[in-house]
């Protein structure tokens, strides 16, 4: 192998002996990078895999209680419990670029309840507009996980519900004993990237003239309320 010729001495126009060849190489790299960046930005390479939120016509509501259809609750012989502080129902909401959240909580009592009849019910509702992340992959798992929650006296039954949203599930607490004085039922609905959950909790004393509703009755009540509410949220 022949002897390599010595590198030209460093000097003006030839830093480190690399000369114009080095400058041309650097210039070529800059041009190539600029071209690559232009292609990426013009084709949406950065964030191109980000899905657009599938919210349809759902809109944020500053007061979810006002946008809730509570008629099915009233038709089931319940009325809003009077509050001396005027805090029933209660609502809160928050807008965020990632997710809008809305809540509504209502305290109820049987329409025919007397002062000596201790019987109460609560309706807790939440609605979320997911603007950045698709809730679909985790939605079903959220409710199916209740199947693993058991105690010596209670367990949960999870059922799929049709006729509301893209998918919906009911979680109903069941008791090992046939006699019980409480009920707890959750209805979760996903419609695109909107998720909605309403929870009914009820208690009645053993001597009450207004026994708790069955899980089937509560499910139909919550389903009817959910359908009406989701229609109101689609402006």
Coordinates of C-alpha atoms in Angstrom, one line a residue:
X1 CA 0.0 0.0 0.0
X2 CA 1.4 3.4 -1.0
X3 CA 2.3 6.2 1.3
X4 CA -0.6 8.6 2.0
X5 CA 0.3 12.2 1.0
X6 CA 0.5 14.6 3.9
X7 CA -2.6 16.7 4.8
X8 CA -2.3 20.3 3.6
X9 CA -1.2 22.7 6.4
X10 CA -3.8 24.5 8.3
X11 CA -4.3 28.1 7.3
X12 CA -6.8 30.6 6.1
X13 CA -9.5 28.9 4.2
X14 CA -8.2 25.5 5.3
X15 CA -9.0 25.1 9.1
X16 CA -7.4 22.0 10.5
X17 CA -6.3 21.0 7.0
X18 CA -9.8 20.0 6.1
X19 CA -10.3 22.7 3.5
X20 CA -13.4 23.3 1.4
X21 CA -14.3 19.6 1.4
X22 CA -15.2 19.9 5.0
X23 CA -17.3 23.0 4.4
X24 CA -19.1 21.3 1.5
X25 CA -19.8 18.2 3.6
X26 CA -21.2 20.4 6.4
X27 CA -23.3 22.3 3.9
X28 CA -24.7 19.1 2.4
X29 CA -25.7 17.8 5.8
X30 CA -27.5 21.1 6.6
X31 CA -29.3 20.9 3.3
X32 CA -30.3 17.3 3.8
X33 CA -31.6 18.0 7.3
X34 CA -33.6 21.0 6.1
X35 CA -35.2 18.9 3.3
X36 CA -36.0 16.1 5.8
X37 CA -37.5 18.5 8.3
X38 CA -39.6 20.1 5.5
X39 CA -41.0 16.7 4.5
X40 CA -41.8 15.8 8.1
X41 CA -43.7 19.0 8.8
X42 CA -45.4 19.1 5.4
X43 CA -46.7 15.5 5.8
X44 CA -47.5 15.9 9.5
X45 CA -44.7 13.5 10.6
X46 CA -44.6 15.0 14.1
X47 CA -47.7 13.8 15.9
X48 CA -49.2 12.4 12.7
X49 CA -50.2 9.3 14.7
X50 CA -52.2 11.3 17.1
X51 CA -55.9 10.5 16.7
X52 CA -58.5 13.3 16.5
X53 CA -60.9 13.2 19.4
X54 CA -64.2 11.4 18.4
X55 CA -66.6 13.6 20.4
X56 CA -69.3 14.0 17.7
X57 CA -71.6 16.8 18.8
X58 CA -71.0 16.5 22.5
X59 CA -70.4 19.8 24.2
X60 CA -69.1 20.9 27.6
X61 CA -71.8 21.9 30.1
X62 CA -71.0 24.3 32.9
X63 CA -73.8 22.8 35.0
X64 CA -74.3 19.1 34.4
X65 CA -77.3 19.0 36.7
X66 CA -79.2 21.5 34.4
X67 CA -78.3 19.3 31.5
X68 CA -79.3 16.0 33.2
X69 CA -82.6 14.3 32.5
X70 CA -83.9 13.5 36.0
X71 CA -87.5 12.8 35.0
X72 CA -87.0 9.0 35.2
X73 CA -85.9 9.4 38.8
X74 CA -89.0 11.4 39.6
X75 CA -91.2 8.9 37.7
X76 CA -89.8 6.2 40.0
X77 CA -91.4 8.0 43.0
X78 CA -88.4 10.0 44.2
X79 CA -88.1 13.7 44.9
X80 CA -85.1 15.9 45.6
X81 CA -84.4 16.2 49.3
X82 CA -84.8 19.7 50.7
X83 CA -81.7 21.4 51.8
X84 CA -81.6 24.4 54.1
X85 CA -78.3 25.5 52.7
X86 CA -79.5 25.2 49.1
X87 CA -76.7 22.8 48.2
X88 CA -78.9 20.1 46.6
X89 CA -78.3 19.4 43.8
X90 CA -74.5 20.1 43.7
X91 CA -72.5 20.4 40.5
X92 CA -68.9 21.2 39.4
X93 CA -67.2 21.3 36.1
X94 CA -63.8 22.0 34.6
X95 CA -62.5 22.6 31.0
X96 CA -59.1 21.5 30.0
X97 CA -57.3 20.9 26.6
X98 CA -56.8 17.3 27.6
X99 CA -60.2 16.5 29.1
X100 CA -63.4 18.3 30.2
X101 CA -65.0 17.0 33.3
X102 CA -68.5 17.5 34.7
X103 CA -70.3 16.2 37.8
X104 CA -73.7 16.4 39.4
X105 CA -74.8 15.0 42.8
X106 CA -78.4 14.9 43.9
X107 CA -79.8 13.7 47.2
X108 CA -83.3 12.1 47.0
X109 CA -86.0 10.7 49.2
X110 CA -89.1 8.7 48.4
X111 CA -92.0 11.0 47.3
X112 CA -94.2 9.5 50.0
X113 CA -91.5 9.6 52.7
X114 CA -92.6 10.8 56.1
X115 CA -90.5 12.3 58.9
X116 CA -90.5 8.9 60.7
X117 CA -89.5 6.9 57.6
X118 CA -85.8 6.9 57.3
X119 CA -85.1 6.3 53.6
X120 CA -82.6 8.1 51.4
X121 CA -81.0 7.8 47.9
X122 CA -78.2 9.5 46.2
X123 CA -77.4 10.0 42.5
X124 CA -73.8 10.7 41.5
X125 CA -73.1 11.5 37.8
X126 CA -70.0 12.3 35.9
X127 CA -69.3 13.0 32.3
X128 CA -65.9 13.4 30.6
X129 CA -65.0 14.7 27.1
X130 CA -61.6 13.0 26.4
X131 CA -59.8 15.4 24.0
X132 CA -56.4 13.8 23.8
X133 CA -56.7 10.1 24.7
X134 CA -59.0 7.5 23.4
X135 CA -60.8 5.9 26.4
X136 CA -62.0 2.8 24.4
X137 CA -59.3 0.3 25.2
X138 CA -59.6 0.7 29.0
X139 CA -63.3 1.3 29.3
X140 CA -64.6 -2.2 29.5
X141 CA -61.8 -3.3 31.8
X142 CA -62.8 -0.5 34.3
X143 CA -66.2 -2.1 35.0
X144 CA -65.2 -5.8 34.6
X145 CA -62.7 -5.3 37.5
X146 CA -65.7 -5.1 39.9
X147 CA -66.1 -8.8 39.5
X148 CA -63.0 -9.4 41.6
X149 CA -64.3 -7.2 44.5
X150 CA -66.0 -9.5 46.9
X151 CA -66.7 -9.6 50.6
X152 CA -68.3 -12.2 52.9
X153 CA -71.7 -10.5 52.4
X154 CA -71.6 -8.9 49.0
X155 CA -70.3 -9.2 45.4
X156 CA -70.8 -7.4 42.1
X157 CA -72.6 -8.5 39.0
X158 CA -71.4 -6.9 35.7
X159 CA -73.7 -6.9 32.7
X160 CA -73.4 -5.3 29.2
X161 CA -76.3 -3.0 28.4
X162 CA -77.5 -2.1 24.9
X163 CA -79.4 0.9 23.5
X164 CA -77.2 3.6 24.9
X165 CA -73.9 4.9 23.6
X166 CA -71.4 2.7 21.7
X167 CA -71.0 0.5 24.8
X168 CA -72.4 0.4 28.3
X169 CA -72.1 -1.7 31.4
X170 CA -74.0 -2.0 34.6
X171 CA -72.4 -2.9 37.9
X172 CA -74.8 -4.1 40.5
X173 CA -74.0 -4.9 44.1
X174 CA -75.6 -8.2 45.2
X175 CA -75.9 -9.6 48.7
X176 CA -75.5 -13.1 50.0
X177 CA -78.5 -12.6 52.1
X178 CA -82.0 -12.2 50.5
X179 CA -83.0 -9.5 52.9
X180 CA -81.2 -6.2 52.5
X181 CA -81.9 -2.6 53.1
X182 CA -79.6 -1.0 50.6
X183 CA -78.9 -0.9 46.9
X184 CA -75.8 0.2 44.8
X185 CA -75.9 0.3 41.0
X186 CA -73.4 1.9 38.5
X187 CA -74.1 2.5 34.9
X188 CA -71.1 3.4 32.7
X189 CA -71.5 4.6 29.1
X190 CA -69.0 5.3 26.4
X191 CA -70.0 7.1 23.2
X192 CA -67.0 7.8 21.1
X193 CA -64.5 9.6 23.3
X194 CA -67.2 10.7 25.7
X195 CA -67.6 8.7 28.9
X196 CA -70.5 9.0 31.3
X197 CA -71.1 7.3 34.7
X198 CA -74.1 7.5 36.9
X199 CA -74.3 5.8 40.3
X200 CA -77.4 5.1 42.4
X201 CA -77.0 4.5 46.1
X202 CA -80.1 3.8 48.3
X203 CA -80.8 3.0 51.9
X204 CA -84.1 2.2 53.6
X205 CA -84.6 1.2 57.2
X206 CA -86.1 -2.3 57.8
X207 CA -89.4 -0.6 59.0
X208 CA -89.6 1.7 56.0
X209 CA -92.8 1.8 53.9
X210 CA -90.5 2.5 50.9
X211 CA -88.2 -0.5 50.4
X212 CA -85.2 -0.2 48.1
X213 CA -85.8 -0.7 44.4
X214 CA -84.6 -3.9 42.8
X215 CA -81.4 -3.8 40.7
X216 CA -83.4 -4.4 37.5
X217 CA -85.7 -1.4 38.3
X218 CA -82.7 0.8 39.1
X219 CA -80.9 -0.2 35.9
X220 CA -83.9 0.8 33.7
X221 CA -84.2 4.1 35.6
X222 CA -80.6 4.9 35.2
X223 CA -80.6 3.9 31.5
X224 CA -83.6 6.1 30.7
X225 CA -81.9 9.0 32.6
X226 CA -78.6 8.5 30.7
X227 CA -80.3 8.5 27.3
X228 CA -82.0 11.7 28.0
X229 CA -78.9 13.4 29.5
X230 CA -76.7 12.4 26.6
X231 CA -79.2 13.8 24.1
X232 CA -79.1 17.1 26.0
X233 CA -75.3 17.2 26.0
X234 CA -75.3 16.8 22.2
X235 CA -76.0 20.4 21.1

